[in-house]
Amino acid sequence: MAGTVLVTGASSGFGAAAAERFAREGWQVVIAARRQERLDELKQSMPQPDHIHSVTLDVRDNEAVASAISRLPDSFAGIDILVNNAGLALGMEGADEAVMTDWETMVDTNIKGLMYVTRAVLPGMVERGSGHVVNIGSVAASWPYPGGNAYGGTKAFVQQFSRNLRTDLLGKNIRVTNVEPGMCETEFSVVRFKGDEGKASQVYNGMQPLSGADVAELIYWVTQVPAHVNINQLEVMPVNQTWSPFAVHRDS
Ligand code: NDP
Ligand code: 8X3
């Protein structure tokens, strides 16, 4: 057996693809998300379902996170790799029109949820003297775009939190990597546009976005480099996405 990986947000997108990628290589996978039926389907689709343990979990609930980690069955309790993937964007309104509860949900999930899961899992890694935390950031952490406001802010937190984790964990043999993808067609835009599938699919119209499998491959790869190597940050975009020049507003 290769080891045990915990993937949050495993019911869809990168998380489901990463769970499959690790399982294919013989890893045990703890799959966590809120939608239990999706987790059940994923488990049953795996080559060895008994190597998969599913946990219904809302990462915004610190007590539930701590309790779920402490109640993992013994055979799944030694988490070697944590993939902090659960997250979302909500809305694309400008900052003067954005919905405050959307901002709060992004902060609660992308920042606080990621902190809760990390804090619950790290002591075991430190005790065992090994581990790897793979955080899923975004290009939005570094590169602003209209409507990215609070979402980009939450991913900037993930970027700096990842760096600071590295400094705290120096000498403890625990790796930390921040994977920062650009446009990828998952359920991300359907969630962002609150179920409007037409609007979501327009985001990827006429261009080839990344796939969940592309990102899963990178998540897997950063964990497979030699044990003395730490990939700090990995930014990736589809070829058809780059930055914009500075925008300048002119009066005439
Ligand atoms: P999806 O919407 O396909 O997947 C998001 C996953 O997060 C789902 O499994 C969802 O599960 C889970 N999730 C959301 N909220 C919670 C919560 N409160 N508790 C537990 N799980 C939760 O999107 P992606 O796969 O694209 O997104 C995964 C990560 O990648 C996110 O952090 C996103 O910000 C980031 N990202 C996405 C990019 C993209 O273009 N797609 C680019 C860069 C980064 P459930 O609803 O069942 O709880
Ligand atoms: C989302 C990436 O490029 O769609 O994290 O804003 S992008």
PDB file of C-alpha atoms and ligand atoms in Angstrom:
ATOM      1  CA  MET A   1       0.000   0.000   0.000  1.00  0.00           C
ATOM      2  CA  ALA A   2       1.390   3.404  -1.021  1.00  0.00           C
ATOM      3  CA  GLY A   3      -0.060   5.377   1.917  1.00  0.00           C
ATOM      4  CA  THR A   4      -3.130   7.413   2.852  1.00  0.00           C
ATOM      5  CA  VAL A   5      -4.318  10.653   1.315  1.00  0.00           C
ATOM      6  CA  LEU A   6      -7.171  12.858   2.494  1.00  0.00           C
ATOM      7  CA  VAL A   7      -8.858  14.874  -0.256  1.00  0.00           C
ATOM      8  CA  THR A   8     -11.385  17.554   0.698  1.00  0.00           C
ATOM      9  CA  GLY A   9     -13.951  18.560  -1.914  1.00  0.00           C
ATOM     10  CA  ALA A  10     -13.732  15.085  -3.433  1.00  0.00           C
ATOM     11  CA  SER A  11     -17.329  15.010  -4.685  1.00  0.00           C
ATOM     12  CA  SER A  12     -16.500  16.893  -7.891  1.00  0.00           C
ATOM     13  CA  GLY A  13     -13.840  18.493 -10.092  1.00  0.00           C
ATOM     14  CA  PHE A  14     -10.177  18.422  -9.032  1.00  0.00           C
ATOM     15  CA  GLY A  15     -10.960  16.610  -5.803  1.00  0.00           C
ATOM     16  CA  ALA A  16     -12.727  13.654  -7.451  1.00  0.00           C
ATOM     17  CA  ALA A  17     -10.024  13.481 -10.144  1.00  0.00           C
ATOM     18  CA  ALA A  18      -7.232  13.606  -7.542  1.00  0.00           C
ATOM     19  CA  ALA A  19      -8.901  10.859  -5.473  1.00  0.00           C
ATOM     20  CA  GLU A  20      -9.045   8.684  -8.605  1.00  0.00           C
ATOM     21  CA  ARG A  21      -5.425   9.479  -9.497  1.00  0.00           C
ATOM     22  CA  PHE A  22      -4.099   8.436  -6.086  1.00  0.00           C
ATOM     23  CA  ALA A  23      -6.359   5.369  -5.887  1.00  0.00           C
ATOM     24  CA  ARG A  24      -5.078   4.205  -9.273  1.00  0.00           C
ATOM     25  CA  GLU A  25      -1.560   4.134  -7.803  1.00  0.00           C
ATOM     26  CA  GLY A  26      -2.664   2.014  -4.845  1.00  0.00           C
ATOM     27  CA  TRP A  27      -3.174   4.758  -2.260  1.00  0.00           C
ATOM     28  CA  GLN A  28      -5.899   4.611   0.352  1.00  0.00           C
ATOM     29  CA  VAL A  29      -8.048   7.697   0.004  1.00  0.00           C
ATOM     30  CA  VAL A  30     -10.262   9.471   2.516  1.00  0.00           C
ATOM     31  CA  ILE A  31     -12.760  11.392   0.408  1.00  0.00           C
ATOM     32  CA  ALA A  32     -14.582  14.290   2.081  1.00  0.00           C
ATOM     33  CA  ALA A  33     -17.329  16.678   0.946  1.00  0.00           C
ATOM     34  CA  ARG A  34     -20.889  17.638   1.827  1.00  0.00           C
ATOM     35  CA  ARG A  35     -22.651  15.561  -0.862  1.00  0.00           C
ATOM     36  CA  GLN A  36     -22.610  12.033   0.523  1.00  0.00           C
ATOM     37  CA  GLU A  37     -24.289  10.454  -2.537  1.00  0.00           C
ATOM     38  CA  ARG A  38     -21.515  11.770  -4.797  1.00  0.00           C
ATOM     39  CA  LEU A  39     -18.906  10.312  -2.473  1.00  0.00           C
ATOM     40  CA  ASP A  40     -20.724   6.959  -2.472  1.00  0.00           C
ATOM     41  CA  GLU A  41     -20.770   6.928  -6.299  1.00  0.00           C
ATOM     42  CA  LEU A  42     -17.075   7.809  -6.438  1.00  0.00           C
ATOM     43  CA  LYS A  43     -16.192   5.087  -3.952  1.00  0.00           C
ATOM     44  CA  GLN A  44     -18.129   2.464  -5.882  1.00  0.00           C
ATOM     45  CA  SER A  45     -16.450   3.501  -9.154  1.00  0.00           C
ATOM     46  CA  MET A  46     -12.970   2.869  -7.722  1.00  0.00           C
ATOM     47  CA  PRO A  47     -11.005  -0.292  -8.550  1.00  0.00           C
ATOM     48  CA  GLN A  48     -10.751  -1.156  -4.819  1.00  0.00           C
ATOM     49  CA  PRO A  49     -13.641   0.478  -2.937  1.00  0.00           C
ATOM     50  CA  ASP A  50     -12.381  -0.921   0.372  1.00  0.00           C
ATOM     51  CA  HIS A  51      -9.340   1.357  -0.011  1.00  0.00           C
ATOM     52  CA  ILE A  52     -11.675   4.370   0.075  1.00  0.00           C
ATOM     53  CA  HIS A  53     -13.230   5.883   3.200  1.00  0.00           C
ATOM     54  CA  SER A  54     -15.827   8.591   2.734  1.00  0.00           C
ATOM     55  CA  VAL A  55     -16.600  11.345   5.217  1.00  0.00           C
ATOM     56  CA  THR A  56     -19.559  13.689   4.873  1.00  0.00           C
ATOM     57  CA  LEU A  57     -18.101  16.979   5.981  1.00  0.00           C
ATOM     58  CA  ASP A  58     -18.688  20.708   5.771  1.00  0.00           C
ATOM     59  CA  VAL A  59     -15.218  22.208   6.166  1.00  0.00           C
ATOM     60  CA  ARG A  60     -16.754  25.431   7.532  1.00  0.00           C
ATOM     61  CA  ASP A  61     -17.631  23.608  10.773  1.00  0.00           C
ATOM     62  CA  ASN A  62     -14.473  23.425  12.878  1.00  0.00           C
ATOM     63  CA  GLU A  63     -15.948  21.043  15.462  1.00  0.00           C
ATOM     64  CA  ALA A  64     -17.177  18.683  12.750  1.00  0.00           C
ATOM     65  CA  VAL A  65     -13.762  18.781  11.067  1.00  0.00           C
ATOM     66  CA  ALA A  66     -11.879  18.027  14.296  1.00  0.00           C
ATOM     67  CA  SER A  67     -14.304  15.260  15.185  1.00  0.00           C
ATOM     68  CA  ALA A  68     -14.190  13.664  11.701  1.00  0.00           C
ATOM     69  CA  ILE A  69     -10.384  13.575  11.727  1.00  0.00           C
ATOM     70  CA  SER A  70     -10.249  12.170  15.256  1.00  0.00           C
ATOM     71  CA  ARG A  71     -12.827   9.462  14.401  1.00  0.00           C
ATOM     72  CA  LEU A  72     -11.155   8.103  11.272  1.00  0.00           C
ATOM     73  CA  PRO A  73     -10.848   4.311  11.391  1.00  0.00           C
ATOM     74  CA  ASP A  74      -7.352   3.243  12.527  1.00  0.00           C
ATOM     75  CA  SER A  75      -6.455   1.975   9.073  1.00  0.00           C
ATOM     76  CA  PHE A  76      -7.135   5.436   7.546  1.00  0.00           C
ATOM     77  CA  ALA A  77      -5.981   7.615  10.458  1.00  0.00           C
ATOM     78  CA  GLY A  78      -2.337   8.033   9.448  1.00  0.00           C
ATOM     79  CA  ILE A  79      -2.766  10.690   6.778  1.00  0.00           C
ATOM     80  CA  ASP A  80       0.389  11.010   4.676  1.00  0.00           C
ATOM     81  CA  ILE A  81      -0.943  13.591   2.237  1.00  0.00           C
ATOM     82  CA  LEU A  82      -3.632  16.205   2.783  1.00  0.00           C
ATOM     83  CA  VAL A  83      -5.107  17.764  -0.349  1.00  0.00           C
ATOM     84  CA  ASN A  84      -6.882  20.929   0.831  1.00  0.00           C
ATOM     85  CA  ASN A  85      -9.077  21.333  -2.223  1.00  0.00           C
ATOM     86  CA  ALA A  86     -12.618  22.159  -0.983  1.00  0.00           C
ATOM     87  CA  GLY A  87     -13.467  25.652  -2.085  1.00  0.00           C
ATOM     88  CA  LEU A  88     -15.569  27.862  -4.284  1.00  0.00           C
ATOM     89  CA  ALA A  89     -16.149  31.210  -5.907  1.00  0.00           C
ATOM     90  CA  LEU A  90     -19.553  32.870  -5.605  1.00  0.00           C
ATOM     91  CA  GLY A  91     -20.594  35.706  -7.886  1.00  0.00           C
ATOM     92  CA  MET A  92     -18.655  38.029 -10.176  1.00  0.00           C
ATOM     93  CA  GLU A  93     -20.197  41.345  -9.297  1.00  0.00           C
ATOM     94  CA  GLY A  94     -17.932  44.314  -8.720  1.00  0.00           C
ATOM     95  CA  ALA A  95     -17.000  45.058  -5.126  1.00  0.00           C
ATOM     96  CA  ASP A  96     -19.642  47.788  -4.853  1.00  0.00           C
ATOM     97  CA  GLU A  97     -22.401  45.359  -5.802  1.00  0.00           C
ATOM     98  CA  ALA A  98     -21.198  42.027  -4.437  1.00  0.00           C
ATOM     99  CA  VAL A  99     -23.420  40.022  -2.107  1.00  0.00           C
ATOM    100  CA  MET A 100     -21.939  40.073   1.395  1.00  0.00           C
ATOM    101  CA  THR A 101     -23.057  36.522   2.199  1.00  0.00           C
ATOM    102  CA  ASP A 102     -21.154  35.332  -0.921  1.00  0.00           C
ATOM    103  CA  TRP A 103     -17.994  36.973   0.386  1.00  0.00           C
ATOM    104  CA  GLU A 104     -18.591  35.439   3.814  1.00  0.00           C
ATOM    105  CA  THR A 105     -19.117  31.952   2.353  1.00  0.00           C
ATOM    106  CA  MET A 106     -15.874  32.197   0.376  1.00  0.00           C
ATOM    107  CA  VAL A 107     -13.951  33.321   3.460  1.00  0.00           C
ATOM    108  CA  ASP A 108     -15.569  30.614   5.614  1.00  0.00           C
ATOM    109  CA  THR A 109     -14.798  27.866   3.083  1.00  0.00           C
ATOM    110  CA  ASN A 110     -11.582  28.834   1.286  1.00  0.00           C
ATOM    111  CA  ILE A 111      -9.815  30.383   4.273  1.00  0.00           C
ATOM    112  CA  LYS A 112     -11.342  29.144   7.519  1.00  0.00           C
ATOM    113  CA  GLY A 113     -12.227  25.663   6.223  1.00  0.00           C
ATOM    114  CA  LEU A 114      -8.714  25.159   4.903  1.00  0.00           C
ATOM    115  CA  MET A 115      -7.296  26.285   8.265  1.00  0.00           C
ATOM    116  CA  TYR A 116      -9.587  23.953  10.218  1.00  0.00           C
ATOM    117  CA  VAL A 117      -8.645  20.872   8.192  1.00  0.00           C
ATOM    118  CA  THR A 118      -4.942  21.734   8.256  1.00  0.00           C
ATOM    119  CA  ARG A 119      -4.970  22.306  12.002  1.00  0.00           C
ATOM    120  CA  ALA A 120      -6.766  18.989  12.588  1.00  0.00           C
ATOM    121  CA  VAL A 121      -4.413  16.936  10.409  1.00  0.00           C
ATOM    122  CA  LEU A 122      -0.999  18.500  11.113  1.00  0.00           C
ATOM    123  CA  PRO A 123      -0.402  17.200  14.668  1.00  0.00           C
ATOM    124  CA  GLY A 124      -0.555  13.601  13.406  1.00  0.00           C
ATOM    125  CA  MET A 125       1.910  14.373  10.625  1.00  0.00           C
ATOM    126  CA  VAL A 126       4.285  16.028  13.099  1.00  0.00           C
ATOM    127  CA  GLU A 127       3.979  13.055  15.462  1.00  0.00           C
ATOM    128  CA  ARG A 128       4.728  10.585  12.653  1.00  0.00           C
ATOM    129  CA  GLY A 129       7.575  12.782  11.378  1.00  0.00           C
ATOM    130  CA  SER A 130       6.361  12.952   7.799  1.00  0.00           C
ATOM    131  CA  GLY A 131       3.628  14.367   5.615  1.00  0.00           C
ATOM    132  CA  HIS A 132       2.688  16.604   2.709  1.00  0.00           C
ATOM    133  CA  VAL A 133       0.046  19.335   2.627  1.00  0.00           C
ATOM    134  CA  VAL A 134      -1.083  20.238  -0.885  1.00  0.00           C
ATOM    135  CA  ASN A 135      -3.207  23.378  -0.889  1.00  0.00           C
ATOM    136  CA  ILE A 136      -5.277  24.323  -3.906  1.00  0.00           C
ATOM    137  CA  GLY A 137      -4.842  28.031  -4.504  1.00  0.00           C
ATOM    138  CA  SER A 138      -5.536  29.797  -7.780  1.00  0.00           C
ATOM    139  CA  VAL A 139      -4.009  32.145 -10.320  1.00  0.00           C
ATOM    140  CA  ALA A 140      -6.528  34.578  -8.784  1.00  0.00           C
ATOM    141  CA  ALA A 141      -4.211  34.810  -5.758  1.00  0.00           C
ATOM    142  CA  SER A 142      -1.657  36.791  -7.749  1.00  0.00           C
ATOM    143  CA  TRP A 143      -3.512  38.177 -10.758  1.00  0.00           C
ATOM    144  CA  PRO A 144      -6.526  40.442 -10.272  1.00  0.00           C
ATOM    145  CA  TYR A 145      -9.514  40.438 -12.624  1.00  0.00           C
ATOM    146  CA  PRO A 146     -12.854  42.267 -12.494  1.00  0.00           C
ATOM    147  CA  GLY A 147     -15.179  40.450 -10.127  1.00  0.00           C
ATOM    148  CA  GLY A 148     -12.344  38.427  -8.586  1.00  0.00           C
ATOM    149  CA  ASN A 149     -12.354  40.640  -5.469  1.00  0.00           C
ATOM    150  CA  ALA A 150     -12.964  38.438  -2.399  1.00  0.00           C
ATOM    151  CA  TYR A 151     -12.296  35.141  -4.206  1.00  0.00           C
ATOM    152  CA  GLY A 152      -8.807  36.322  -5.207  1.00  0.00           C
ATOM    153  CA  GLY A 153      -8.333  37.559  -1.653  1.00  0.00           C
ATOM    154  CA  THR A 154      -9.099  34.124  -0.227  1.00  0.00           C
ATOM    155  CA  LYS A 155      -6.599  32.486  -2.588  1.00  0.00           C
ATOM    156  CA  ALA A 156      -3.956  35.100  -1.686  1.00  0.00           C
ATOM    157  CA  PHE A 157      -4.459  33.881   1.874  1.00  0.00           C
ATOM    158  CA  VAL A 158      -3.849  30.302   0.708  1.00  0.00           C
ATOM    159  CA  GLN A 159      -0.617  31.404  -0.992  1.00  0.00           C
ATOM    160  CA  GLN A 160       0.829  33.124   2.076  1.00  0.00           C
ATOM    161  CA  PHE A 161      -0.530  30.536   4.531  1.00  0.00           C
ATOM    162  CA  SER A 162       1.237  27.844   2.489  1.00  0.00           C
ATOM    163  CA  ARG A 163       4.538  29.725   2.701  1.00  0.00           C
ATOM    164  CA  ASN A 164       4.136  30.288   6.419  1.00  0.00           C
ATOM    165  CA  LEU A 165       3.296  26.610   6.962  1.00  0.00           C
ATOM    166  CA  ARG A 166       6.635  25.787   5.361  1.00  0.00           C
ATOM    167  CA  THR A 167       8.469  28.012   7.818  1.00  0.00           C
ATOM    168  CA  ASP A 168       6.606  26.560  10.823  1.00  0.00           C
ATOM    169  CA  LEU A 169       7.293  23.015   9.663  1.00  0.00           C
ATOM    170  CA  LEU A 170      10.992  23.438   8.959  1.00  0.00           C
ATOM    171  CA  GLY A 171      12.843  20.446  10.381  1.00  0.00           C
ATOM    172  CA  LYS A 172       9.674  18.348  10.749  1.00  0.00           C
ATOM    173  CA  ASN A 173       9.906  16.571   7.394  1.00  0.00           C
ATOM    174  CA  ILE A 174       6.537  17.855   6.197  1.00  0.00           C
ATOM    175  CA  ARG A 175       6.241  19.251   2.695  1.00  0.00           C
ATOM    176  CA  VAL A 176       3.847  22.019   1.704  1.00  0.00           C
ATOM    177  CA  THR A 177       2.836  22.852  -1.854  1.00  0.00           C
ATOM    178  CA  ASN A 178       0.427  25.439  -3.203  1.00  0.00           C
ATOM    179  CA  VAL A 179      -0.992  24.403  -6.592  1.00  0.00           C
ATOM    180  CA  GLU A 180      -2.460  27.441  -8.390  1.00  0.00           C
ATOM    181  CA  PRO A 181      -4.561  26.551 -11.442  1.00  0.00           C
ATOM    182  CA  GLY A 182      -6.143  28.901 -13.952  1.00  0.00           C
ATOM    183  CA  MET A 183      -9.339  28.208 -15.901  1.00  0.00           C
ATOM    184  CA  CYS A 184     -10.505  24.634 -15.515  1.00  0.00           C
ATOM    185  CA  GLU A 185     -13.913  23.286 -16.506  1.00  0.00           C
ATOM    186  CA  THR A 186     -15.360  21.592 -13.437  1.00  0.00           C
ATOM    187  CA  GLU A 187     -18.498  22.573 -11.515  1.00  0.00           C
ATOM    188  CA  PHE A 188     -16.607  25.713 -10.446  1.00  0.00           C
ATOM    189  CA  SER A 189     -18.415  28.159 -12.765  1.00  0.00           C
ATOM    190  CA  VAL A 190     -21.834  26.516 -12.274  1.00  0.00           C
ATOM    191  CA  VAL A 191     -21.358  27.139  -8.548  1.00  0.00           C
ATOM    192  CA  ARG A 192     -20.010  30.652  -9.152  1.00  0.00           C
ATOM    193  CA  PHE A 193     -23.071  31.533 -11.253  1.00  0.00           C
ATOM    194  CA  LYS A 194     -25.419  29.807  -8.818  1.00  0.00           C
ATOM    195  CA  GLY A 195     -26.650  27.028 -11.089  1.00  0.00           C
ATOM    196  CA  ASP A 196     -26.814  29.020 -14.364  1.00  0.00           C
ATOM    197  CA  GLU A 197     -25.254  26.388 -16.640  1.00  0.00           C
ATOM    198  CA  GLY A 198     -25.527  28.582 -19.755  1.00  0.00           C
ATOM    199  CA  LYS A 199     -23.514  31.369 -18.156  1.00  0.00           C
ATOM    200  CA  ALA A 200     -21.047  28.842 -16.779  1.00  0.00           C
ATOM    201  CA  SER A 201     -20.391  27.194 -20.133  1.00  0.00           C
ATOM    202  CA  GLN A 202     -19.821  30.607 -21.776  1.00  0.00           C
ATOM    203  CA  VAL A 203     -16.731  30.985 -19.599  1.00  0.00           C
ATOM    204  CA  TYR A 204     -15.053  28.197 -21.580  1.00  0.00           C
ATOM    205  CA  ASN A 205     -16.583  29.006 -24.985  1.00  0.00           C
ATOM    206  CA  GLY A 206     -14.122  28.727 -27.876  1.00  0.00           C
ATOM    207  CA  MET A 207     -11.093  27.883 -25.746  1.00  0.00           C
ATOM    208  CA  GLN A 208      -9.700  24.702 -24.254  1.00  0.00           C
ATOM    209  CA  PRO A 209      -9.637  24.986 -20.470  1.00  0.00           C
ATOM    210  CA  LEU A 210      -7.673  22.714 -18.148  1.00  0.00           C
ATOM    211  CA  SER A 211      -9.474  19.518 -17.157  1.00  0.00           C
ATOM    212  CA  GLY A 212      -9.842  18.114 -13.669  1.00  0.00           C
ATOM    213  CA  ALA A 213      -7.549  15.283 -14.750  1.00  0.00           C
ATOM    214  CA  ASP A 214      -4.832  17.785 -15.802  1.00  0.00           C
ATOM    215  CA  VAL A 215      -4.831  19.336 -12.349  1.00  0.00           C
ATOM    216  CA  ALA A 216      -5.055  15.948 -10.606  1.00  0.00           C
ATOM    217  CA  GLU A 217      -1.937  14.874 -12.491  1.00  0.00           C
ATOM    218  CA  LEU A 218      -0.055  17.898 -11.128  1.00  0.00           C
ATOM    219  CA  ILE A 219      -1.330  17.317  -7.599  1.00  0.00           C
ATOM    220  CA  TYR A 220      -0.095  13.741  -7.850  1.00  0.00           C
ATOM    221  CA  TRP A 221       3.225  14.785  -9.407  1.00  0.00           C
ATOM    222  CA  VAL A 222       4.168  17.302  -6.694  1.00  0.00           C
ATOM    223  CA  THR A 223       3.845  14.494  -4.142  1.00  0.00           C
ATOM    224  CA  GLN A 224       6.037  12.116  -6.129  1.00  0.00           C
ATOM    225  CA  VAL A 225       9.239  14.146  -6.505  1.00  0.00           C
ATOM    226  CA  PRO A 226      12.144  12.858  -4.380  1.00  0.00           C
ATOM    227  CA  ALA A 227      11.496  13.137  -0.637  1.00  0.00           C
ATOM    228  CA  HIS A 228      14.077  15.906  -0.117  1.00  0.00           C
ATOM    229  CA  VAL A 229      12.428  18.143  -2.766  1.00  0.00           C
ATOM    230  CA  ASN A 230       9.619  20.609  -1.953  1.00  0.00           C
ATOM    231  CA  ILE A 231       7.647  22.235  -4.770  1.00  0.00           C
ATOM    232  CA  ASN A 232       6.576  25.447  -3.021  1.00  0.00           C
ATOM    233  CA  GLN A 233       4.173  26.803  -5.610  1.00  0.00           C
ATOM    234  CA  LEU A 234       2.970  25.571  -8.964  1.00  0.00           C
ATOM    235  CA  GLU A 235       1.021  27.993 -11.167  1.00  0.00           C
ATOM    236  CA  VAL A 236      -0.633  26.534 -14.255  1.00  0.00           C
ATOM    237  CA  MET A 237      -2.942  27.927 -16.931  1.00  0.00           C
ATOM    238  CA  PRO A 238      -4.395  26.618 -20.151  1.00  0.00           C
ATOM    239  CA  VAL A 239      -2.373  27.827 -23.159  1.00  0.00           C
ATOM    240  CA  ASN A 240      -5.317  30.021 -24.161  1.00  0.00           C
ATOM    241  CA  GLN A 241      -5.308  32.040 -20.929  1.00  0.00           C
ATOM    242  CA  THR A 242      -2.753  34.738 -20.035  1.00  0.00           C
ATOM    243  CA  TRP A 243      -2.670  38.087 -18.209  1.00  0.00           C
ATOM    244  CA  SER A 244      -4.143  41.346 -19.470  1.00  0.00           C
ATOM    245  CA  PRO A 245      -2.211  44.571 -19.947  1.00  0.00           C
ATOM    246  CA  PHE A 246      -2.834  47.369 -17.413  1.00  0.00           C
ATOM    247  CA  ALA A 247      -6.307  48.824 -17.874  1.00  0.00           C
ATOM    248  CA  VAL A 248      -6.436  52.626 -18.203  1.00  0.00           C
ATOM    249  CA  HIS A 249      -9.624  54.662 -17.937  1.00  0.00           C
ATOM    250  CA  ARG A 250      -9.530  57.851 -20.010  1.00  0.00           C
ATOM    251  CA  ASP A 251     -11.992  60.727 -19.767  1.00  0.00           C
ATOM    252  CA  SER A 252     -12.309  61.042 -23.538  1.00  0.00           C
TER     253      SER A 252
HETATM  254  P1  NDP B   1     -15.999  22.032  -8.069  1.00  0.00           P
HETATM  255  O1  NDP B   1     -17.157  22.941  -7.786  1.00  0.00           O
HETATM  256  O2  NDP B   1     -16.136  21.050  -9.163  1.00  0.00           O
HETATM  257  O3  NDP B   1     -15.590  21.267  -6.721  1.00  0.00           O
HETATM  258  C1  NDP B   1     -15.559  21.928  -5.483  1.00  0.00           C
HETATM  259  C2  NDP B   1     -15.540  20.897  -4.375  1.00  0.00           C
HETATM  260  O4  NDP B   1     -15.469  21.584  -3.117  1.00  0.00           O
HETATM  261  C3  NDP B   1     -16.774  20.030  -4.351  1.00  0.00           C
HETATM  262  O5  NDP B   1     -16.396  18.699  -4.132  1.00  0.00           O
HETATM  263  C4  NDP B   1     -17.568  20.557  -3.172  1.00  0.00           C
HETATM  264  O6  NDP B   1     -18.277  19.480  -2.565  1.00  0.00           O
HETATM  265  C5  NDP B   1     -16.446  21.022  -2.257  1.00  0.00           C
HETATM  266  N1  NDP B   1     -16.887  21.990  -1.261  1.00  0.00           N
HETATM  267  C6  NDP B   1     -17.375  23.237  -1.486  1.00  0.00           C
HETATM  268  N2  NDP B   1     -17.747  23.796  -0.312  1.00  0.00           N
HETATM  269  C7  NDP B   1     -17.493  22.868   0.657  1.00  0.00           C
HETATM  270  C8  NDP B   1     -17.661  22.840   2.060  1.00  0.00           C
HETATM  271  N3  NDP B   1     -18.184  23.873   2.728  1.00  0.00           N
HETATM  272  N4  NDP B   1     -17.292  21.725   2.733  1.00  0.00           N
HETATM  273  C9  NDP B   1     -16.775  20.678   2.082  1.00  0.00           C
HETATM  274  N5  NDP B   1     -16.581  20.632   0.756  1.00  0.00           N
HETATM  275  C10 NDP B   1     -16.946  21.720   0.057  1.00  0.00           C
HETATM  276  O7  NDP B   1     -14.767  23.007  -8.340  1.00  0.00           O
HETATM  277  P2  NDP B   1     -13.214  22.719  -8.605  1.00  0.00           P
HETATM  278  O8  NDP B   1     -12.885  21.288  -8.574  1.00  0.00           O
HETATM  279  O9  NDP B   1     -12.841  23.509  -9.783  1.00  0.00           O
HETATM  280  O10 NDP B   1     -12.610  23.455  -7.328  1.00  0.00           O
HETATM  281  C11 NDP B   1     -11.742  22.836  -6.419  1.00  0.00           C
HETATM  282  C12 NDP B   1     -10.805  23.885  -5.864  1.00  0.00           C
HETATM  283  O11 NDP B   1     -10.036  24.409  -6.934  1.00  0.00           O
HETATM  284  C13 NDP B   1     -11.477  25.090  -5.202  1.00  0.00           C
HETATM  285  O12 NDP B   1     -10.736  25.441  -4.060  1.00  0.00           O
HETATM  286  C14 NDP B   1     -11.385  26.178  -6.272  1.00  0.00           C
HETATM  287  O13 NDP B   1     -11.376  27.465  -5.708  1.00  0.00           O
HETATM  288  C15 NDP B   1     -10.054  25.827  -6.884  1.00  0.00           C
HETATM  289  N6  NDP B   1      -9.791  26.328  -8.228  1.00  0.00           N
HETATM  290  C16 NDP B   1     -10.631  26.061  -9.281  1.00  0.00           C
HETATM  291  C17 NDP B   1     -10.320  26.526 -10.554  1.00  0.00           C
HETATM  292  C18 NDP B   1     -11.199  26.301 -11.729  1.00  0.00           C
HETATM  293  O14 NDP B   1     -11.087  27.045 -12.719  1.00  0.00           O
HETATM  294  N7  NDP B   1     -12.055  25.299 -11.732  1.00  0.00           N
HETATM  295  C19 NDP B   1      -9.072  27.231 -10.792  1.00  0.00           C
HETATM  296  C20 NDP B   1      -8.265  27.447  -9.625  1.00  0.00           C
HETATM  297  C21 NDP B   1      -8.615  26.991  -8.410  1.00  0.00           C
HETATM  298  P3  NDP B   1     -19.728  19.549  -1.937  1.00  0.00           P
HETATM  299  O15 NDP B   1     -20.508  20.589  -2.674  1.00  0.00           O
HETATM  300  O16 NDP B   1     -20.254  18.150  -2.123  1.00  0.00           O
HETATM  301  O17 NDP B   1     -19.480  19.881  -0.499  1.00  0.00           O
HETATM  302  C1  8X3 B   2     -10.313  30.232 -10.646  1.00  0.00           C
HETATM  303  C2  8X3 B   2      -9.323  30.527 -11.721  1.00  0.00           C
HETATM  304  O1  8X3 B   2      -8.888  31.820 -13.858  1.00  0.00           O
HETATM  305  O2  8X3 B   2     -11.169  31.025 -13.445  1.00  0.00           O
HETATM  306  O3  8X3 B   2      -9.625  29.955  -9.481  1.00  0.00           O
HETATM  307  O4  8X3 B   2     -10.277  32.816 -12.097  1.00  0.00           O
HETATM  308  S1  8X3 B   2      -9.945  31.611 -12.838  1.00  0.00           S
END
